[in-house]
Short mmCIF file of C-alpha atoms and ligand atoms in Angstrom, two decimals:
data_model
loop_
_atom_site.label_atom_id
_atom_site.label_comp_id
_atom_site.label_asym_id
_atom_site.label_seq_id
_atom_site.Cartn_x
_atom_site.Cartn_y
_atom_site.Cartn_z
CA MET A 1 12.77 -4.59 -20.00
CA ASN A 2 16.40 -5.71 -20.00
CA ASP A 3 17.62 -7.79 -17.12
CA PRO A 4 20.57 -5.96 -15.55
CA THR A 5 22.37 -9.20 -14.77
CA SER A 6 25.85 -9.50 -16.19
CA THR A 7 27.41 -12.17 -18.39
CA SER A 8 31.03 -12.76 -17.61
CA SER A 9 33.49 -12.70 -20.47
CA GLY A 10 37.06 -13.35 -19.34
CA SER A 11 38.25 -10.71 -16.89
CA PHE A 12 35.68 -8.25 -18.19
CA SER A 13 31.94 -8.49 -17.78
CA LEU A 14 29.25 -7.34 -20.08
CA ALA A 15 26.00 -6.11 -18.66
CA THR A 16 23.21 -3.94 -19.89
CA THR A 17 21.74 -0.81 -18.36
CA LEU A 18 18.08 -0.65 -17.50
CA ALA A 19 16.00 -0.39 -20.64
CA ALA A 20 15.19 3.17 -21.75
CA GLN A 21 11.53 2.39 -21.11
CA ALA A 22 12.26 1.99 -17.37
CA TYR A 23 12.98 5.72 -17.34
CA THR A 24 10.50 7.06 -19.89
CA ASP A 25 7.32 5.04 -19.27
CA PRO A 26 4.86 6.79 -16.89
CA SER A 27 3.40 3.41 -15.85
CA VAL A 28 6.82 2.38 -14.50
CA PHE A 29 6.74 5.45 -12.26
CA ASP A 30 3.28 4.47 -10.99
CA ALA A 31 4.66 1.05 -9.97
CA GLU A 32 7.76 2.65 -8.42
CA LYS A 33 5.59 4.66 -6.04
CA ASP A 34 4.15 1.53 -4.42
CA ARG A 35 7.15 -0.75 -4.70
CA ILE A 36 9.96 1.68 -3.88
CA PHE A 37 8.95 5.04 -2.46
CA TYR A 38 6.08 4.02 -0.18
CA ARG A 39 8.28 1.29 1.35
CA SER A 40 11.59 3.04 1.91
CA TRP A 41 13.02 5.61 4.32
CA GLN A 42 12.66 9.10 2.92
CA TYR A 43 14.68 12.05 4.20
CA ILE A 44 12.56 14.96 5.44
CA GLY A 45 14.93 17.44 7.11
CA PRO A 46 17.17 18.24 10.06
CA GLU A 47 16.11 17.18 13.56
CA SER A 48 17.39 20.52 14.89
CA TRP A 49 14.20 22.09 13.52
CA LEU A 50 12.21 20.01 15.99
CA GLY A 51 13.73 21.11 19.28
CA GLU A 52 10.59 21.97 21.28
CA GLY A 53 7.11 20.51 21.72
CA GLY A 54 4.90 21.68 18.84
CA ASP A 55 7.84 22.23 16.43
CA TYR A 56 6.99 20.76 13.05
CA LEU A 57 8.41 20.39 9.58
CA THR A 58 6.64 19.37 6.41
CA GLY A 59 7.94 17.25 3.56
CA GLU A 60 6.90 14.79 0.95
CA VAL A 61 7.16 11.19 -0.14
CA VAL A 62 6.67 11.40 -3.90
CA ASN A 63 3.21 13.02 -4.08
CA GLU A 64 2.18 12.35 -0.47
CA ARG A 65 2.41 15.34 1.86
CA ILE A 66 3.74 14.55 5.33
CA PHE A 67 4.48 16.49 8.50
CA VAL A 68 6.71 15.57 11.42
CA ILE A 69 6.03 17.11 14.84
CA ARG A 70 7.59 17.02 18.34
CA THR A 71 5.01 16.23 21.01
CA THR A 72 5.02 18.00 24.38
CA GLU A 73 6.41 14.75 25.84
CA GLY A 74 9.40 15.10 23.50
CA GLU A 75 8.49 12.26 21.14
CA LEU A 76 8.66 12.63 17.35
CA LYS A 77 5.48 11.80 15.44
CA ALA A 78 4.68 11.99 11.74
CA PHE A 79 1.37 12.15 9.92
CA TYR A 80 -0.04 12.44 6.43
CA ASN A 81 -0.53 16.18 6.01
CA VAL A 82 -4.18 15.65 5.03
CA CYS A 83 -7.23 16.74 6.98
CA LYS A 84 -9.66 13.95 7.86
CA HIS A 85 -12.59 16.22 7.00
CA ARG A 86 -12.33 17.03 3.31
CA ALA A 87 -8.65 16.38 2.66
CA HIS A 88 -7.24 19.91 2.83
CA GLY A 89 -3.53 20.22 3.64
CA LEU A 90 -2.84 21.13 7.27
CA LEU A 91 0.63 22.58 7.83
CA HIS A 92 3.08 24.45 5.59
CA GLY A 93 6.84 24.84 5.71
CA ARG A 94 8.06 24.57 9.25
CA GLY A 95 7.22 26.26 12.53
CA ARG A 96 5.63 25.74 15.92
CA VAL A 97 1.97 25.14 16.76
CA ARG A 98 -0.08 24.39 19.87
CA ARG A 99 -2.68 22.62 17.79
CA VAL A 100 -2.83 21.63 14.15
CA ILE A 101 -5.67 23.69 12.68
CA CYS A 102 -7.00 23.04 9.20
CA PRO A 103 -7.20 26.28 7.15
CA ASN A 104 -10.32 25.05 5.33
CA HIS A 105 -13.06 24.67 7.98
CA GLY A 106 -11.02 24.94 11.15
CA TRP A 107 -10.95 21.39 12.44
CA SER A 108 -8.26 21.33 15.10
CA TYR A 109 -6.06 18.41 16.05
CA SER A 110 -3.86 18.04 19.11
CA ILE A 111 -0.20 17.53 18.25
CA ASP A 112 -0.51 13.79 18.78
CA GLY A 113 -2.91 13.72 15.81
CA GLN A 114 -6.18 13.34 17.72
CA LEU A 115 -9.09 15.51 16.57
CA HIS A 116 -9.68 18.04 19.32
CA ALA A 117 -12.65 19.99 17.99
CA ALA A 118 -14.58 20.70 14.80
CA PRO A 119 -16.55 23.96 14.54
CA GLY A 120 -20.25 23.22 15.08
CA CYS A 121 -19.69 19.58 15.94
CA GLU A 122 -21.84 19.85 19.07
CA ARG A 123 -24.86 20.27 16.78
CA VAL A 124 -24.13 17.15 14.78
CA PRO A 125 -25.76 14.13 16.40
CA GLY A 126 -23.35 11.26 16.92
CA PHE A 127 -20.18 13.22 15.96
CA GLU A 128 -17.41 12.24 18.35
CA PRO A 129 -14.07 14.03 17.89
CA SER A 130 -12.34 11.27 19.89
CA LYS A 131 -13.09 8.83 17.05
CA VAL A 132 -11.13 10.88 14.49
CA ALA A 133 -7.34 11.00 14.25
CA LEU A 134 -4.79 11.82 11.56
CA SER A 135 -3.16 8.87 9.82
CA SER A 136 0.29 8.33 11.27
CA VAL A 137 3.56 7.56 9.52
CA ARG A 138 6.79 5.96 10.81
CA VAL A 139 9.46 8.50 11.75
CA GLU A 140 13.05 7.93 12.95
CA THR A 141 16.30 9.85 13.03
CA LEU A 142 19.88 9.06 12.13
CA LYS A 143 22.67 11.39 13.27
CA GLY A 144 20.32 14.39 13.38
CA LEU A 145 18.55 13.61 10.08
CA VAL A 146 14.81 12.92 10.12
CA PHE A 147 13.40 10.20 7.87
CA VAL A 148 9.86 8.88 7.44
CA ASN A 149 8.57 5.61 6.02
CA LEU A 150 4.99 5.04 4.83
CA ASP A 151 5.33 1.27 5.30
CA PRO A 152 4.29 0.27 8.84
CA GLN A 153 6.13 -3.07 8.36
CA ALA A 154 9.45 -1.52 7.28
CA LEU A 155 12.68 -2.37 9.10
CA SER A 156 13.84 0.38 11.44
CA LEU A 157 15.99 3.13 9.92
CA GLY A 158 19.11 1.83 11.68
CA LYS A 159 18.50 -1.74 10.48
CA SER A 160 17.72 -0.53 6.96
CA TYR A 161 21.18 1.07 6.70
CA PRO A 162 23.33 -0.99 9.09
CA GLY A 163 26.67 0.62 9.84
CA LEU A 164 25.78 3.98 8.28
CA ALA A 165 25.63 5.95 11.55
CA LYS A 166 29.07 4.61 12.56
CA GLU A 167 30.57 5.48 9.17
CA LEU A 168 29.21 9.02 9.34
CA GLU A 169 30.67 9.40 12.84
CA GLU A 170 34.03 8.16 11.62
CA LEU A 171 34.26 10.01 8.32
CA VAL A 172 32.39 13.30 8.86
CA PRO A 173 34.52 15.47 11.18
CA GLU A 174 32.61 17.46 13.82
CA LEU A 175 29.36 15.76 12.80
CA ASP A 176 27.66 16.56 16.13
CA ARG A 177 28.65 20.23 15.90
CA LEU A 178 27.43 20.84 12.37
CA GLU A 179 24.36 23.04 12.04
CA TRP A 180 21.84 23.37 9.24
CA CYS A 181 22.65 26.40 7.20
CA PRO A 182 19.92 28.44 5.48
CA PRO A 183 20.67 28.68 1.75
CA GLU A 184 19.65 32.34 1.59
CA VAL A 185 22.10 33.24 4.34
CA VAL A 186 25.04 31.31 2.96
CA ALA A 187 24.91 32.10 -0.71
CA SER A 188 21.79 33.80 -1.91
CA ASP A 189 23.51 34.73 -5.14
CA LEU A 190 24.59 31.20 -6.03
CA GLY A 191 21.31 29.37 -6.61
CA GLY A 192 21.77 25.80 -7.86
CA PRO A 193 21.69 23.11 -5.22
CA LEU A 194 21.79 25.72 -2.49
CA ALA A 195 18.23 26.71 -3.15
CA ARG A 196 16.63 24.15 -0.84
CA SER A 197 14.39 22.78 -3.54
CA ALA A 198 14.72 22.73 -7.33
CA GLU A 199 13.12 20.70 -10.11
CA LEU A 200 14.78 19.06 -13.07
CA HIS A 201 13.18 17.70 -16.23
CA THR A 202 14.48 14.17 -16.03
CA ASN A 203 13.65 10.82 -14.49
CA TRP A 204 14.90 10.36 -10.91
CA LYS A 205 16.99 7.31 -11.87
CA VAL A 206 18.97 9.36 -14.40
CA LEU A 207 20.14 11.56 -11.53
CA LEU A 208 20.93 8.59 -9.31
CA ASP A 209 22.75 6.72 -12.13
CA ASN A 210 24.95 9.79 -12.36
CA CYS A 211 25.49 10.12 -8.60
CA VAL A 212 26.37 6.48 -7.93
CA GLU A 213 29.31 6.27 -10.35
CA CYS A 214 32.52 8.20 -10.90
CA TYR A 215 33.25 6.71 -14.35
CA HIS A 216 32.11 10.07 -15.74
CA CYS A 217 34.31 12.13 -13.38
CA ARG A 218 37.50 12.08 -15.44
CA ILE A 219 35.76 13.29 -18.59
CA ALA A 220 32.82 15.38 -17.40
CA HIS A 221 34.32 16.91 -14.23
CA PRO A 222 37.92 17.94 -15.07
CA ALA A 223 38.15 20.17 -11.99
CA PHE A 224 36.90 17.36 -9.75
CA ALA A 225 39.57 15.09 -11.23
CA ASP A 226 42.09 17.75 -10.23
CA LEU A 227 40.65 17.98 -6.70
CA VAL A 228 40.53 14.20 -6.09
CA ASP A 229 43.07 11.56 -7.09
CA LEU A 230 40.61 9.31 -8.91
CA GLU A 231 43.06 6.39 -8.78
CA THR A 232 42.30 6.20 -5.06
CA TYR A 233 38.53 6.60 -5.36
CA ARG A 234 36.76 3.52 -4.01
CA ILE A 235 33.12 2.50 -3.60
CA LYS A 236 31.96 0.08 -0.88
CA ASP A 237 28.77 -1.91 -1.27
CA ASN A 238 26.87 -2.16 2.02
CA GLY A 239 23.73 -3.75 0.57
CA THR A 240 21.24 -0.92 1.00
CA PHE A 241 23.77 1.87 0.77
CA THR A 242 27.11 2.50 -0.91
CA THR A 243 30.04 4.47 0.47
CA HIS A 244 32.25 6.39 -1.97
CA VAL A 245 35.57 7.60 -0.58
CA GLY A 246 38.53 9.41 -2.12
CA ASN A 247 41.23 9.52 0.55
CA CYS A 248 43.73 11.35 -1.58
CA VAL A 249 42.72 14.96 -2.27
CA ARG A 250 44.84 17.87 -3.46
CA PRO A 251 44.64 21.04 -1.31
CA ASP A 252 46.64 22.96 -3.94
CA ASN A 253 44.60 21.85 -6.96
CA ARG A 254 44.36 24.52 -9.64
CA SER A 255 40.86 24.15 -11.01
CA ALA A 256 38.27 23.26 -8.33
CA TYR A 257 38.98 25.17 -5.10
CA ARG A 258 41.93 25.53 -2.78
CA PHE A 259 41.90 24.47 0.85
CA ASN A 260 44.51 24.12 3.59
CA GLU A 261 46.40 20.98 4.56
CA SER A 262 45.42 21.82 8.14
CA ASP A 263 41.66 21.93 7.35
CA THR A 264 39.49 19.36 9.14
CA VAL A 265 38.36 17.39 6.09
CA GLN A 266 41.08 15.83 3.97
CA ARG A 267 38.98 13.43 1.94
CA ILE A 268 35.89 13.34 -0.20
CA ALA A 269 33.02 10.99 0.58
CA PHE A 270 29.52 10.31 -0.68
CA TRP A 271 26.89 7.92 0.55
CA HIS A 272 24.02 6.72 -1.61
CA LEU A 273 21.15 5.45 0.51
CA TRP A 274 18.71 3.31 -1.42
CA PRO A 275 16.64 4.57 -3.10
CA ASN A 276 17.04 8.35 -3.45
CA THR A 277 19.15 9.99 -0.72
CA VAL A 278 22.76 11.13 -1.16
CA ILE A 279 24.98 12.44 1.65
CA THR A 280 28.09 14.41 0.71
CA LEU A 281 31.37 15.41 2.35
CA TYR A 282 33.89 17.69 0.58
CA PRO A 283 37.48 18.52 1.52
CA GLY A 284 38.17 21.69 3.52
CA VAL A 285 36.22 23.11 6.46
CA ALA A 286 33.77 20.75 8.24
CA ASN A 287 30.63 20.23 6.14
CA MET A 288 27.90 17.81 5.15
CA GLY A 289 25.18 17.90 2.49
CA VAL A 290 22.02 15.83 2.18
CA PHE A 291 20.22 15.52 -1.15
CA LYS A 292 16.91 13.82 -1.85
CA PHE A 293 15.82 13.16 -5.44
CA THR A 294 12.04 12.93 -5.42
CA PRO A 295 10.13 12.10 -8.58
CA THR A 296 6.96 14.13 -8.83
CA ARG A 297 6.28 12.61 -12.26
CA HIS A 298 8.20 10.13 -14.39
CA ASP A 299 9.78 13.11 -16.18
CA LEU A 300 10.18 15.55 -13.29
CA THR A 301 12.45 15.24 -10.25
CA ARG A 302 12.48 17.56 -7.28
CA ILE A 303 15.90 17.96 -5.70
CA HIS A 304 15.71 18.78 -2.05
CA SER A 305 18.98 19.68 -0.36
CA ASP A 306 20.19 20.62 3.09
CA SER A 307 23.66 21.91 3.90
CA PHE A 308 25.29 21.59 7.31
CA ARG A 309 28.30 23.58 8.44
CA ARG A 310 30.27 24.58 11.48
CA PRO A 311 28.58 27.65 13.01
CA GLY A 312 30.40 30.97 12.75
CA PRO A 313 31.71 33.25 10.03
CA MET A 314 32.38 31.74 6.62
CA SER A 315 35.99 31.46 5.50
CA ASP A 316 37.18 31.96 1.92
CA VAL A 317 37.92 28.21 1.73
CA GLU A 318 34.33 27.42 2.57
CA ARG A 319 32.92 30.04 0.20
CA ASP A 320 35.13 28.75 -2.62
CA ARG A 321 33.93 25.18 -2.02
CA ILE A 322 30.29 26.25 -2.14
CA ARG A 323 30.91 28.28 -5.30
CA TYR A 324 32.69 25.37 -6.98
CA ILE A 325 29.84 22.96 -6.23
CA ALA A 326 27.09 25.41 -7.19
CA ASN A 327 28.67 26.95 -10.26
CA ILE A 328 30.81 24.18 -11.75
CA LEU A 329 30.26 20.66 -10.41
CA TRP A 330 26.47 20.68 -10.16
CA PRO A 331 25.85 22.40 -13.53
CA GLU A 332 28.10 19.76 -15.13
CA ASP A 333 25.91 17.00 -13.67
CA VAL A 334 22.68 18.79 -14.61
CA ALA A 335 23.86 19.07 -18.22
CA ILE A 336 24.69 15.35 -18.26
CA CYS A 337 21.30 14.36 -16.87
CA GLU A 338 19.41 16.61 -19.29
CA SER A 339 21.28 15.23 -22.26
CA VAL A 340 20.81 11.62 -21.13
CA TRP A 341 17.10 12.29 -20.64
CA ARG A 342 16.79 13.45 -24.26
CA GLY A 343 18.82 10.49 -25.47
CA LEU A 344 16.65 7.99 -23.61
CA HIS A 345 13.75 9.07 -25.87
CA SER A 346 15.70 8.51 -29.08
CA ARG A 347 14.40 5.89 -31.52
CA SER A 348 18.01 4.71 -31.73
CA TYR A 349 18.40 3.83 -28.06
CA ASP A 350 16.71 1.19 -25.93
CA GLY A 351 19.55 0.42 -23.52
CA GLY A 352 23.33 0.33 -23.36
CA LEU A 353 26.31 -1.56 -21.97
CA LEU A 354 27.65 -1.03 -18.47
CA MET A 355 31.39 -1.02 -17.86
CA LEU A 356 31.91 -3.62 -15.17
CA ASN A 357 35.42 -4.30 -13.91
CA GLY A 358 34.52 -5.80 -10.54
CA ALA A 359 36.59 -3.22 -8.67
CA LEU A 360 34.02 -0.63 -7.54
CA ASP A 361 36.34 2.23 -8.46
CA ALA A 362 36.29 5.38 -10.62
CA VAL A 363 37.04 3.41 -13.79
CA GLY A 364 33.90 1.29 -13.90
CA GLU A 365 30.18 1.22 -13.34
CA ASP A 366 29.68 -1.72 -10.99
CA SER A 367 27.91 0.64 -8.57
CA VAL A 368 25.37 1.48 -11.29
CA ARG A 369 24.66 -2.22 -11.62
CA LEU A 370 24.14 -2.43 -7.82
CA PHE A 371 21.61 0.40 -8.08
CA HIS A 372 19.84 -1.24 -11.03
CA ARG A 373 19.72 -4.58 -9.23
CA MET A 374 18.15 -2.98 -6.16
CA TRP A 375 15.64 -1.35 -8.48
CA ALA A 376 14.85 -4.60 -10.32
CA ARG A 377 14.51 -6.55 -7.05
CA SER A 378 12.19 -3.94 -5.57
CA MET A 379 10.04 -3.81 -8.70
CA GLU A 380 9.58 -7.60 -8.66
CA ARG A 381 8.10 -7.61 -5.13
S1 LIG B 1 -10.97 20.07 5.09
FE1 LIG B 1 -10.04 20.37 6.99
S2 LIG B 1 -11.56 21.26 8.21
FE2 LIG B 1 -12.53 20.86 6.34
FE1 LIG B 2 28.94 13.97 -11.49
#
């Protein structure tokens, strides 16, 4: 596998991408599970779904099923969504329960994970429900977003992404007032990223490679280049996350969507949280999106997305933004990722050159190298 370290050549640097095999080899994905996904913070959903004791939401970390639940004392707890009897799944979707009851043989757990009762257990000599409990998982929140981590030794969420909460407060207008918005209510006819979960035939890193750079924006997203002055687009490296900001946006652009100069958001911003979460902010009415790219196989990636908006009726500006993202911007990225995925299997291709200019802007790919370095470092552990 190629080493993604650069060699400097004058004012320009030459560096290679990850080798094609890093994307296409199923054994690499097996190693990624242990070295990346079971050790990092994984977005699960909005905390607003967990308002009362017994409220739960389910999610996944690669192929591990997880649920998060609010205890009657108000604490958040998370568990593997796997019954301790014969491994049946316990909870589905989201909702509220008084006890967690397995649909297979009816073992019931209290919402702190302790086995409460198992049908017929009084007839089984030596069976003590108090000795059985669900396996717990770390859970923490950041600005209303719930994350879990399967690594008991992991740094806290706040320490894993230092400065992220403050940046979101500063750059996402009305952050505390934004509410999760059901995709079927907002735009049932749009599909795309607004369906909460979709799967793409590509490796997860192909999607992230695309998200972490804007070198492709000028060519592949002409409307985006009309919406945002790409000369002003800058990327900040914060170690475990990058912040992408375009402070100069055009309310009267002709090809993406129009918004008003008086609208709350007058910039575009993205955050990439290592390894697979992306937070988005688009110009116009207050908004935020959270995307998680979860590999379910080396060649299949589930895209989980949540949209947050200011409560109340939807304006034309907001509807036009959603339509632009769902019908133009996202399909452009999907087409790129599908084509790259095919190309990575070509006999002619085993890796390529990255365009490094040292500036972390929309003309180069230094942010891709940051992503590849994080990947290489994690895989060496
Ligand atoms: S598998 Fe859960 S009660 Fe049997
Ligand atoms: Fe893109």
